[in-house]
XYZ file of C-alpha atoms in Angstrom:
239
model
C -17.586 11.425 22.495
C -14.076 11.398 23.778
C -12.007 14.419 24.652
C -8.648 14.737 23.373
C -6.450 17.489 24.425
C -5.666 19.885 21.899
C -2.261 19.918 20.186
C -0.844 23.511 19.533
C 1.984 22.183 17.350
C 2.530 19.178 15.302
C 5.479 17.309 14.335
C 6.042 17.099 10.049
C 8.393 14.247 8.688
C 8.062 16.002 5.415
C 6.090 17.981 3.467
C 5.832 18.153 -0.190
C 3.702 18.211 -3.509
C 3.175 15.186 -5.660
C -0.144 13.364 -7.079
C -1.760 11.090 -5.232
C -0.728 7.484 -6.304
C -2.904 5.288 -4.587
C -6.454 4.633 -3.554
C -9.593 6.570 -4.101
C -7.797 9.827 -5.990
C -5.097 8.620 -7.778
C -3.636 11.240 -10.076
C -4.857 13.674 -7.881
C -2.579 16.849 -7.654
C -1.654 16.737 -3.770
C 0.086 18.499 -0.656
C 1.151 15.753 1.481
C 1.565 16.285 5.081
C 3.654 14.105 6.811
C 3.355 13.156 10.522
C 6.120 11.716 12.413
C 4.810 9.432 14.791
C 2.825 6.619 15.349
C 1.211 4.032 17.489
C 1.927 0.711 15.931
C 5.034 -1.175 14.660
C 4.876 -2.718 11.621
C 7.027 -5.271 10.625
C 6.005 -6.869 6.688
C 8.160 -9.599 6.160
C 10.617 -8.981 9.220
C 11.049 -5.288 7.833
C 10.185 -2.204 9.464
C 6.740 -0.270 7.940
C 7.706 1.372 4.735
C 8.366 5.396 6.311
C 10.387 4.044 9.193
C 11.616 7.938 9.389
C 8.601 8.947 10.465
C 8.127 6.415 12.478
C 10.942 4.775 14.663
C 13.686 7.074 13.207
C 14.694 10.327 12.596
C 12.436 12.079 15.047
C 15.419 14.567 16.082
C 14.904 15.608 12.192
C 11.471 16.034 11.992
C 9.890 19.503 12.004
C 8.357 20.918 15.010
C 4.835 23.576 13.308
C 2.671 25.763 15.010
C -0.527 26.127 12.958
C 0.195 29.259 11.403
C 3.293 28.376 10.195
C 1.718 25.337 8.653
C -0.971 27.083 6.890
C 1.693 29.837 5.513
C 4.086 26.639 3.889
C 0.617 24.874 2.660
C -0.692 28.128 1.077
C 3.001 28.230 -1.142
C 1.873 25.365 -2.664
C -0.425 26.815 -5.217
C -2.749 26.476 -7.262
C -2.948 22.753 -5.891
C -5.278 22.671 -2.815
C -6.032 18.752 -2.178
C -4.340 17.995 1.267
C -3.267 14.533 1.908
C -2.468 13.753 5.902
C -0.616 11.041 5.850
C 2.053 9.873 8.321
C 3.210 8.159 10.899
C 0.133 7.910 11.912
C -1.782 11.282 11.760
C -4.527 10.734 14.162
C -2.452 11.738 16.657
C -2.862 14.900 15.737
C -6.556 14.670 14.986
C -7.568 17.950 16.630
C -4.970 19.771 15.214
C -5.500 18.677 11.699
C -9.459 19.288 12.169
C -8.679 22.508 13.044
C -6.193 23.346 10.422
C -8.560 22.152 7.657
C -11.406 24.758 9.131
C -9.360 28.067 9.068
C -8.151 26.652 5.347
C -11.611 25.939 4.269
C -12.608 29.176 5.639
C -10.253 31.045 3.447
C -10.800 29.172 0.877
C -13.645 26.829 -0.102
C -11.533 24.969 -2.764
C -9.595 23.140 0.152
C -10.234 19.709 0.251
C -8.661 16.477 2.492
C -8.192 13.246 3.366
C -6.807 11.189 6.038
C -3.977 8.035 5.617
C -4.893 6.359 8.849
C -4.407 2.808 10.876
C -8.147 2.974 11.851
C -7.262 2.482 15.521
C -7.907 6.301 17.138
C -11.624 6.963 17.942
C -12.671 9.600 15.419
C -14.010 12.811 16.971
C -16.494 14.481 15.683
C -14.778 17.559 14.323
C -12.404 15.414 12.673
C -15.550 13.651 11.037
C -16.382 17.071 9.344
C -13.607 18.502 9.001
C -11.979 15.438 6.517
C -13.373 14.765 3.221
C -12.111 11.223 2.787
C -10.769 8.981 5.170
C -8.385 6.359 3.571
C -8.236 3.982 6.652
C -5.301 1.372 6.260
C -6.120 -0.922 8.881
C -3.344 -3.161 9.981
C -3.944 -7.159 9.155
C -1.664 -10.147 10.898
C 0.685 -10.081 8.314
C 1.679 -6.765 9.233
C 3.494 -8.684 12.334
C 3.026 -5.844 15.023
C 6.094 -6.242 17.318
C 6.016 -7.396 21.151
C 3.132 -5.440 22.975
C 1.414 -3.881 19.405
C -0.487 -7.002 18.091
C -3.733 -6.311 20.416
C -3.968 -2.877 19.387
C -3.902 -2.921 15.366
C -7.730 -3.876 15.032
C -9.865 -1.397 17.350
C -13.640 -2.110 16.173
C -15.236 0.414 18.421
C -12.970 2.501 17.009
C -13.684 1.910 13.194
C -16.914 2.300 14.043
C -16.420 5.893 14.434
C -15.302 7.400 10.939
C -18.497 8.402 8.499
C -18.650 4.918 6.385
C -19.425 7.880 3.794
C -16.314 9.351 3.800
C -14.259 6.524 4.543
C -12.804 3.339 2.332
C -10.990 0.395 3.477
C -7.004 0.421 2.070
C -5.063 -3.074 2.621
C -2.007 -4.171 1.552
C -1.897 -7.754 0.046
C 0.882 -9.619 1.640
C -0.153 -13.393 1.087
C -3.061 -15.666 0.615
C -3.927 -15.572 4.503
C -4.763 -11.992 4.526
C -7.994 -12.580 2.661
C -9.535 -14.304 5.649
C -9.134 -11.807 7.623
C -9.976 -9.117 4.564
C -13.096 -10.938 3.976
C -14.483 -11.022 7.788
C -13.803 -7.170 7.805
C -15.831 -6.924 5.187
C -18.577 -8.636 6.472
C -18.248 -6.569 9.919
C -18.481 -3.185 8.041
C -20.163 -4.203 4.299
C -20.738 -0.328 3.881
C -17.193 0.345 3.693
C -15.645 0.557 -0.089
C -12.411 -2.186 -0.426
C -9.274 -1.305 -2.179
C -6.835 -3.498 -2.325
C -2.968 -2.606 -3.139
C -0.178 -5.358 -3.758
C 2.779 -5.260 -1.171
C 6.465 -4.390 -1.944
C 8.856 -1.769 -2.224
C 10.312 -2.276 -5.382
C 9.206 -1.621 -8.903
C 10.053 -5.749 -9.751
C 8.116 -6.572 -6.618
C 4.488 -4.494 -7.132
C 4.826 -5.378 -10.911
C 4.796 -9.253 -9.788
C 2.533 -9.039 -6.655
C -0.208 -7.194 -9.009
C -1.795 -9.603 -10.775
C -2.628 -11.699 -8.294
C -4.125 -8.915 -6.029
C -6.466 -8.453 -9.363
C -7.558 -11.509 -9.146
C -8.811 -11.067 -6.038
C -10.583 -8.018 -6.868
C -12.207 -9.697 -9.550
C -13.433 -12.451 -7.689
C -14.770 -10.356 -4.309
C -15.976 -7.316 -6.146
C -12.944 -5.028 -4.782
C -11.326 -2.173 -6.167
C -7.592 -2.708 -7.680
C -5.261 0.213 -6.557
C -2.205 0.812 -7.957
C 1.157 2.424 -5.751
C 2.145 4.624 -8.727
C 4.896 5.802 -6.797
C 6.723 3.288 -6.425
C 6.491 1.902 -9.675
C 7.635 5.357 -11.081
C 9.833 6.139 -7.970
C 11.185 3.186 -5.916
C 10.709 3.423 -2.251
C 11.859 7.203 -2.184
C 10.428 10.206 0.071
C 9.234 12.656 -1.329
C 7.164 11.420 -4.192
């Protein structure tokens, strides 16, 4: 496997408690974790990824954590114990996280996790046991990676890597054309779960992009998810 060098601090965007709104768990009491950082550039429909702060921006803001400090804020949280690393891109901080997860487990075997990721960082194997559920997001055309990004947004070697057990396949719907390219994922990694979420950033625009995305579940055999949070919410941290 590859080595990667262990981080002894990460570098939190924000960190707060909400239920999970999407995907697998949704309505799932939560602690999310948020990364700042990441290794693509998103760019749906000529806009920046939706959490440019913890991406492009704001990085002078974002909160430098050694692990005990981290552990001490999550353990605050309670009773809630459901962890969601999301980012950025949290990969990045794959050892870190893996290690983090152990000492909470240890404590305490109610802990659980799971991991918002772009599917393009090999997956080492602590990270493998140490995440329950890996929630990977990977990046389709319509995402329109900036100059020098586009070649690295599908990694197959690298999907390869993450337990198809614990892991499910999250896309945004942007358009007709990203089906293709859905659809021949699918057939590269068949024992992957689908989920499939309709794009936008407003309440107006997930309301009207659903239907159609349900469609599409209905005729592939897909799983519809909701983006709770923004219906309830708007595009607002936080939530």
């Amino acid at each position: 496997f590859r080595r990667v060098l262990f981080r002894s601090n990460i570098l939190i965007a924000e960190l707060f408690v909400s239920c999970q709104m999407e995907g697998k768990n949704v309505g799932k009491p939560s602690i999310f974790v948020r990364v700042w950082g990441c290794n693509l550039r998103c760019r749906f429909n000529g806009e920046n990824c939706d959490t440019p702060y913890a991406v492009i921006t704001e990085k002078d803001s974002a909160k430098t954590m050694i692990q005990e400090d981290l552990i001490s804020k999550i353990k605050e949280f309670i009773p809630i114990k459901h962890i969601v690393w999301t980012g950025g891109e949290p990969m990045l901080y794959q050892e870190f996280i893996g290690e983090t997860m152990k000492r909470l487990y240890k404590e305490n075997h109610q802990y659980t996790s799971e991991m918002e990721t772009n599917g393009t960082i090999f997956c080492q194997p602590l990270t493998r046991v140490a995440i329950d559920q890996f929630n990977i997001s990977l990046k389709l055309k319509s995402s329109n990676q900036e100059d020098g990004y586009e070649d690295k947004r599908i990694n197959y070697e690298n999907i390869k890597s993450y337990p198809p057990n614990k892991s499910n396949f999250k896309f945004v719907v942007n358009g007709a054309s990203d089906i293709e390219e859905i659809l021949a994922l699918h057939k590269e990694f068949s024992n992957i779960p689908i989920y499939l979420m309709p794009q936008g950033l407003t309440r107006d625009e997930i309301i009207k992009n659903s239907l159609p995305v349900i469609d599409i579940c209905l005729k592939y055999n897909f799983t519809y998810s909701p983006r709770e949070h923004i219906i309830l919410w708007g595009a607002k941290r936080g939530v």
